[in-house]
Coordinates of C-alpha atoms and ligand atoms in Angstrom, one line a residue:
X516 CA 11.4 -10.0 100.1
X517 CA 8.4 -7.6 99.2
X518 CA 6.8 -7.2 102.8
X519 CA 3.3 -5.2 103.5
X520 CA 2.7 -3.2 106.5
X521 CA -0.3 -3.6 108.8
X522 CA -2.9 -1.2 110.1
X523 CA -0.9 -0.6 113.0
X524 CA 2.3 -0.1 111.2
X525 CA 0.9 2.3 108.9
X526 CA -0.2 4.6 112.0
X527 CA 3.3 5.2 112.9
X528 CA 4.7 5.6 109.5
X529 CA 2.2 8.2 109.2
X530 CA 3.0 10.1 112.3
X531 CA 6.5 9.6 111.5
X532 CA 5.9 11.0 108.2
X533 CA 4.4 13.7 109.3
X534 CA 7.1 14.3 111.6
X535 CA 9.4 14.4 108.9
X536 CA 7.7 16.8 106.7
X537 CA 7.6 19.1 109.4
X538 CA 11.3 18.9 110.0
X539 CA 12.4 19.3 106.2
X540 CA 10.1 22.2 105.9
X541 CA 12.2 23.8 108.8
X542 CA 15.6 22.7 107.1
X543 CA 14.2 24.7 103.4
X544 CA 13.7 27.6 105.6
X545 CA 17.3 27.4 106.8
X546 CA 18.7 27.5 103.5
X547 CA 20.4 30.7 102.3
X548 CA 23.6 31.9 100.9
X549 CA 26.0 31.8 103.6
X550 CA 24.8 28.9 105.1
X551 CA 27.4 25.7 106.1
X552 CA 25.8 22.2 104.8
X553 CA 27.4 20.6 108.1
X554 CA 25.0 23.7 109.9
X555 CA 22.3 22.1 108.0
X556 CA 23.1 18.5 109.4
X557 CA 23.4 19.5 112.6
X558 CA 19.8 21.0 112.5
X559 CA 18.4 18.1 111.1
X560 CA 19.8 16.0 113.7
X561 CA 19.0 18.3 116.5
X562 CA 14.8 18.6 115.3
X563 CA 15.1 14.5 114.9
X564 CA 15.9 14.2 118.2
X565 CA 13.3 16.6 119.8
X566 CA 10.8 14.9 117.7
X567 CA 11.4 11.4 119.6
X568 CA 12.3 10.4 116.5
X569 CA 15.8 8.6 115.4
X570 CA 18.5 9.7 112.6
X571 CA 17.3 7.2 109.7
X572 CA 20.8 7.8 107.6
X573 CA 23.4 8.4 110.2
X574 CA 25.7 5.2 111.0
X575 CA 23.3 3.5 107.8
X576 CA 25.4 1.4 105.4
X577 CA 23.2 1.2 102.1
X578 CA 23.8 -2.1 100.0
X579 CA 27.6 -1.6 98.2
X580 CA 28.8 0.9 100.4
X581 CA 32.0 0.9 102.0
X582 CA 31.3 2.7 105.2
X583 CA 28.7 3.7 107.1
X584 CA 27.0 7.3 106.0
X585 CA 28.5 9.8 108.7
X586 CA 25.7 12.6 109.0
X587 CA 21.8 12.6 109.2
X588 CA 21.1 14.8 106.3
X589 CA 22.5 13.7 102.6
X590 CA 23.2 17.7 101.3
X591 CA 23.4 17.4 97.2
X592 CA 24.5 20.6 95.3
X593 CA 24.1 21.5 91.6
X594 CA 25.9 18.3 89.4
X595 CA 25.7 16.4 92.7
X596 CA 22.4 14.3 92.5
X597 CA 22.3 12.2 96.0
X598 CA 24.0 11.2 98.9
X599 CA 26.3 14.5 99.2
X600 CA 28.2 14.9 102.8
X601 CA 27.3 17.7 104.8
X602 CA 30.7 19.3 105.8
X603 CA 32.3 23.1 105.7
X604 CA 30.9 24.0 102.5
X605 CA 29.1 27.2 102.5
X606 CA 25.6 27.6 100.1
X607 CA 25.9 30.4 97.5
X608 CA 23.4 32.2 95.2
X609 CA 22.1 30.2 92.4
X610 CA 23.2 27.0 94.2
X611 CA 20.3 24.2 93.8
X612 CA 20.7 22.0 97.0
X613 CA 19.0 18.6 97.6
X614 CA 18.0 18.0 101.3
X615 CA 17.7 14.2 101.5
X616 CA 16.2 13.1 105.1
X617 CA 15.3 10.1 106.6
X618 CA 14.0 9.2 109.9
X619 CA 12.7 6.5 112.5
X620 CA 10.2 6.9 114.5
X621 CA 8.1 3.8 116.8
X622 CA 10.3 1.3 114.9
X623 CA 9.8 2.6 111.2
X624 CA 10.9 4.3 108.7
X625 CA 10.3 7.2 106.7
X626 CA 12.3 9.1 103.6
X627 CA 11.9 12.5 101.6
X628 CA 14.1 14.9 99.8
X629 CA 13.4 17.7 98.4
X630 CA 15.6 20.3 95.8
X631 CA 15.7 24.5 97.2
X632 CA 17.3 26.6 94.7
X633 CA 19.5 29.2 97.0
X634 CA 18.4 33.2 96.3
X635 CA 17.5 33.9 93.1
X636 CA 18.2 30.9 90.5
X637 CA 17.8 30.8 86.6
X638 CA 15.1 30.7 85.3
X639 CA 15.5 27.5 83.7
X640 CA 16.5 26.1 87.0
X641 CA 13.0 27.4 88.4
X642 CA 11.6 24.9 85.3
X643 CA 14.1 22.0 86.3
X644 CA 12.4 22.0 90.0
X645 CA 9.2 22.6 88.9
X646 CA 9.4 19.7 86.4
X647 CA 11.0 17.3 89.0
X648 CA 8.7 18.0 91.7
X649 CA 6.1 17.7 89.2
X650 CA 7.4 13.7 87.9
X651 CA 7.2 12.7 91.7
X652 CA 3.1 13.7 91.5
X653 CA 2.7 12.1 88.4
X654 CA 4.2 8.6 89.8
X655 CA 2.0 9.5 92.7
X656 CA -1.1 10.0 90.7
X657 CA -0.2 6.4 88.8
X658 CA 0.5 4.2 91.4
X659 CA -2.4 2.0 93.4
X660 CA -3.6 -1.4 94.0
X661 CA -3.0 -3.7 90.7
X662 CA -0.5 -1.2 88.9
X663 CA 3.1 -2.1 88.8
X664 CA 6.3 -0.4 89.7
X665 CA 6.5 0.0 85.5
X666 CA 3.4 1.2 85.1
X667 CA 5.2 4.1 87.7
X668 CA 8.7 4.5 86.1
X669 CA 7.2 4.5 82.5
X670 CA 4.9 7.8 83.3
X671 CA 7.5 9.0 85.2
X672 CA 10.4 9.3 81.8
X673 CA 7.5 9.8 79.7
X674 CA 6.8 13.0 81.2
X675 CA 10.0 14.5 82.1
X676 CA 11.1 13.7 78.6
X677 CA 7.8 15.8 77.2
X678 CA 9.2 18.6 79.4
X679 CA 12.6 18.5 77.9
X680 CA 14.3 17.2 80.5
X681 CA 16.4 13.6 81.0
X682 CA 16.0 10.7 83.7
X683 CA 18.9 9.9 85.8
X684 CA 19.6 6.5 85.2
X685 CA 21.3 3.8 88.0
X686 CA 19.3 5.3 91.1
X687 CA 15.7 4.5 91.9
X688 CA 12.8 4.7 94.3
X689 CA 12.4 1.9 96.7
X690 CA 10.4 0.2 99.5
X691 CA 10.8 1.6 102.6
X692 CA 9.3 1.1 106.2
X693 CA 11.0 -1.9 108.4
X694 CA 14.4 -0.3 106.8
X695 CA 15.2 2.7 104.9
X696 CA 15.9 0.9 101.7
X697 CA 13.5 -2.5 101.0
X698 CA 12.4 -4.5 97.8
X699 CA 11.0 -3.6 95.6
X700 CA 13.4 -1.3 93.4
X701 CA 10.9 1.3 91.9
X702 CA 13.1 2.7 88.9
X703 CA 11.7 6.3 87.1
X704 CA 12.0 4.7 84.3
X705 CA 10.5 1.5 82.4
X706 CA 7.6 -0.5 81.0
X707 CA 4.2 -0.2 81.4
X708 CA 2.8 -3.5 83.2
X709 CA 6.1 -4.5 84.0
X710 CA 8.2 -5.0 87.5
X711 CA 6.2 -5.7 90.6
X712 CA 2.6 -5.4 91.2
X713 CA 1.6 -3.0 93.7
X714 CA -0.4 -4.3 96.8
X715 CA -2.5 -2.4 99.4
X716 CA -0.3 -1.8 102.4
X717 CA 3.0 -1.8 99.9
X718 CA 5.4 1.5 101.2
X719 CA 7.5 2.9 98.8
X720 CA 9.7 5.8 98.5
X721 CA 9.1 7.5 95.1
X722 CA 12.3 9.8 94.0
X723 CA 12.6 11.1 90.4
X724 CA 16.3 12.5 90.0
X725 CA 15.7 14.7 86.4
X726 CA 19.1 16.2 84.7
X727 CA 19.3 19.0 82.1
X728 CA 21.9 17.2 80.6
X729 CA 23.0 13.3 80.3
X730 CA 21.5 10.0 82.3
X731 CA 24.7 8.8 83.3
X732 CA 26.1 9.1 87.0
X733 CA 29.4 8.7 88.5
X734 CA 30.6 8.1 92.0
X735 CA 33.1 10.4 93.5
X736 CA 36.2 9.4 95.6
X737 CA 34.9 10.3 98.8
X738 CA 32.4 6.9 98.1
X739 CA 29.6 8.4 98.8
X740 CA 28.4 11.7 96.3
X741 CA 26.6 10.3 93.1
X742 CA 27.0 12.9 90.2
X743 CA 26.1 13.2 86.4
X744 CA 28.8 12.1 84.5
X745 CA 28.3 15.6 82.4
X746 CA 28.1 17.2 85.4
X747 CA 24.7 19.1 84.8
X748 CA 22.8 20.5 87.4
X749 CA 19.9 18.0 88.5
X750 CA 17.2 17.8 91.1
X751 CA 15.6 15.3 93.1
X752 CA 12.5 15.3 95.1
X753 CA 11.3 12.4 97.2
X754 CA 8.2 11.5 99.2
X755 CA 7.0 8.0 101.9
X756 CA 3.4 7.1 100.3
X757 CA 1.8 4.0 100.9
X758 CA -0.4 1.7 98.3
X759 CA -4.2 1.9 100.1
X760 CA -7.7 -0.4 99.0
X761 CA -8.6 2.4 96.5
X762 CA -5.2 4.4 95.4
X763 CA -2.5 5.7 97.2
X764 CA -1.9 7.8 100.9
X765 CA 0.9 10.5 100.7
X766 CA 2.8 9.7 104.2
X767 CA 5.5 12.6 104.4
Ligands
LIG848 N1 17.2 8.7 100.8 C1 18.5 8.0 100.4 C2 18.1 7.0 99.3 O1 17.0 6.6 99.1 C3 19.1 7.3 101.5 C4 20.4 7.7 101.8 S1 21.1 6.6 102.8 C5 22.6 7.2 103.1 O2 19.0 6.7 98.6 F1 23.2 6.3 103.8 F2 23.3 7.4 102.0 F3 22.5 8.3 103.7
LIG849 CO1 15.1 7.1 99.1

């Protein structure tokens, strides 16, 4: 079921939102060649808990999993696109790392991710982040009362696939607020007018995942790390907005 948030609601998803911004700016500044991804969880965990603020992810069993997701922080690296376990790998120069948080905080939820090349990265890499970061602002800019999750997806491929670049297909954005992952599905890709129409107080996570190489992903063994299939380097960027009278509010 589609469900919209009230005044009150909105409040704390903002200050938790803010809140989470905060704490994923911290976690970009902690990455650098050298650094352990578990290192990385622990930090996130640590700066969620000082916040007053809950672990959104930890002990979460998304819809089809087979277990519950062990850490706090999903840590993606180069052909991995989400959901990558933070453990005793070390970051290295040229590595592009997706920092994937979620958190609760006065009984809602909030999610944002964003991709940090490590060092110096290629310069095409510098384009693929630029590019990705750049498809989440355009489904920003679209979405708003009486547009449609299509109306979002469609701008979405349409420009990535201007800038050269390929949608990942078979992961989407999503509602978000009461639980980390609600109706409605928002892919980053489809028709304009079509899929669900967007209503003031609507929440939704927006998350374009753009590939230099195929659409296609594939799940490893460990059940939980979504790559692409080609295994080309990808990024993902992710932010908590919320559908308002007259456009849209930006809540992480
Ligand atoms: N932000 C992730 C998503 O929207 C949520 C990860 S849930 C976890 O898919 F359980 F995998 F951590
Ligand atoms: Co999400």
């Amino acid at each position: 079921m589609i469900s919209t948030k009230s005044k009150l609601d909105i409040e704390k998803l903002r200050e938790g939102g803010k809140i989470l911004a905060t704490i994923l700016g911290e976690l970009k500044k902690a990455v650098a060649p050298g650094v352990k991804t578990s290192d990385l969880d622990t930090l996130a965990y640590r700066l969620i808990i000082k916040a007053g603020a809950k672990p959104a992810f930890l002990h979460y069993r998304p819809e089809g999993a087979k277990s519950d997701y062990p850490a706090s922080l999903c840590v993606s690296i180069n052909e991995e696109i989400v959901h990558g376990l933070p453990g005793k790998r070390v970051l290295k120069v040229g590595d592009l790392v997706t920092l994937d948080l979620g958190l609760e905080y006065k009984g809602l939820f909030t999610d944002m991710a964003i991709t940090v090349g490590v060092g110096k990265i290629k310069v095409e890499d510098k384009k693929l982040l630029a590019v990705t970061a750049q498809a989440l602002a355009v489904g920003i800019a679209t979405a708003g009362p009486g547009k449609t999750t299509g109306d979002i997806g469609s701008a979405i491929e349409k420009f990535v696939k201007k800038q050269g670049f390929t949608i990942i297909k078979g992961l989407a954005g999503h509602g978000v607020g009461y639980a980390p992952h609600e109706e409605p599905y928002v892919p980053n890709y489809g028709h304009r007018g079509g899929g669900e129409k967007l209503i003031p107080g609507l929440v939704l996570a927006l998350e374009p995942m753009v590939s230099t190489g195929s659409s296609a992903i594939k799940l490893l063994a460990d059940d939980w790390t979504y790559i692409t299939r080609d295994k080309s380097p990808n990024a993902h960027f992710e932010k908590t907005i919320v559908i308002t009278e007259t456009g849209v509010e930006i809540l992480t």
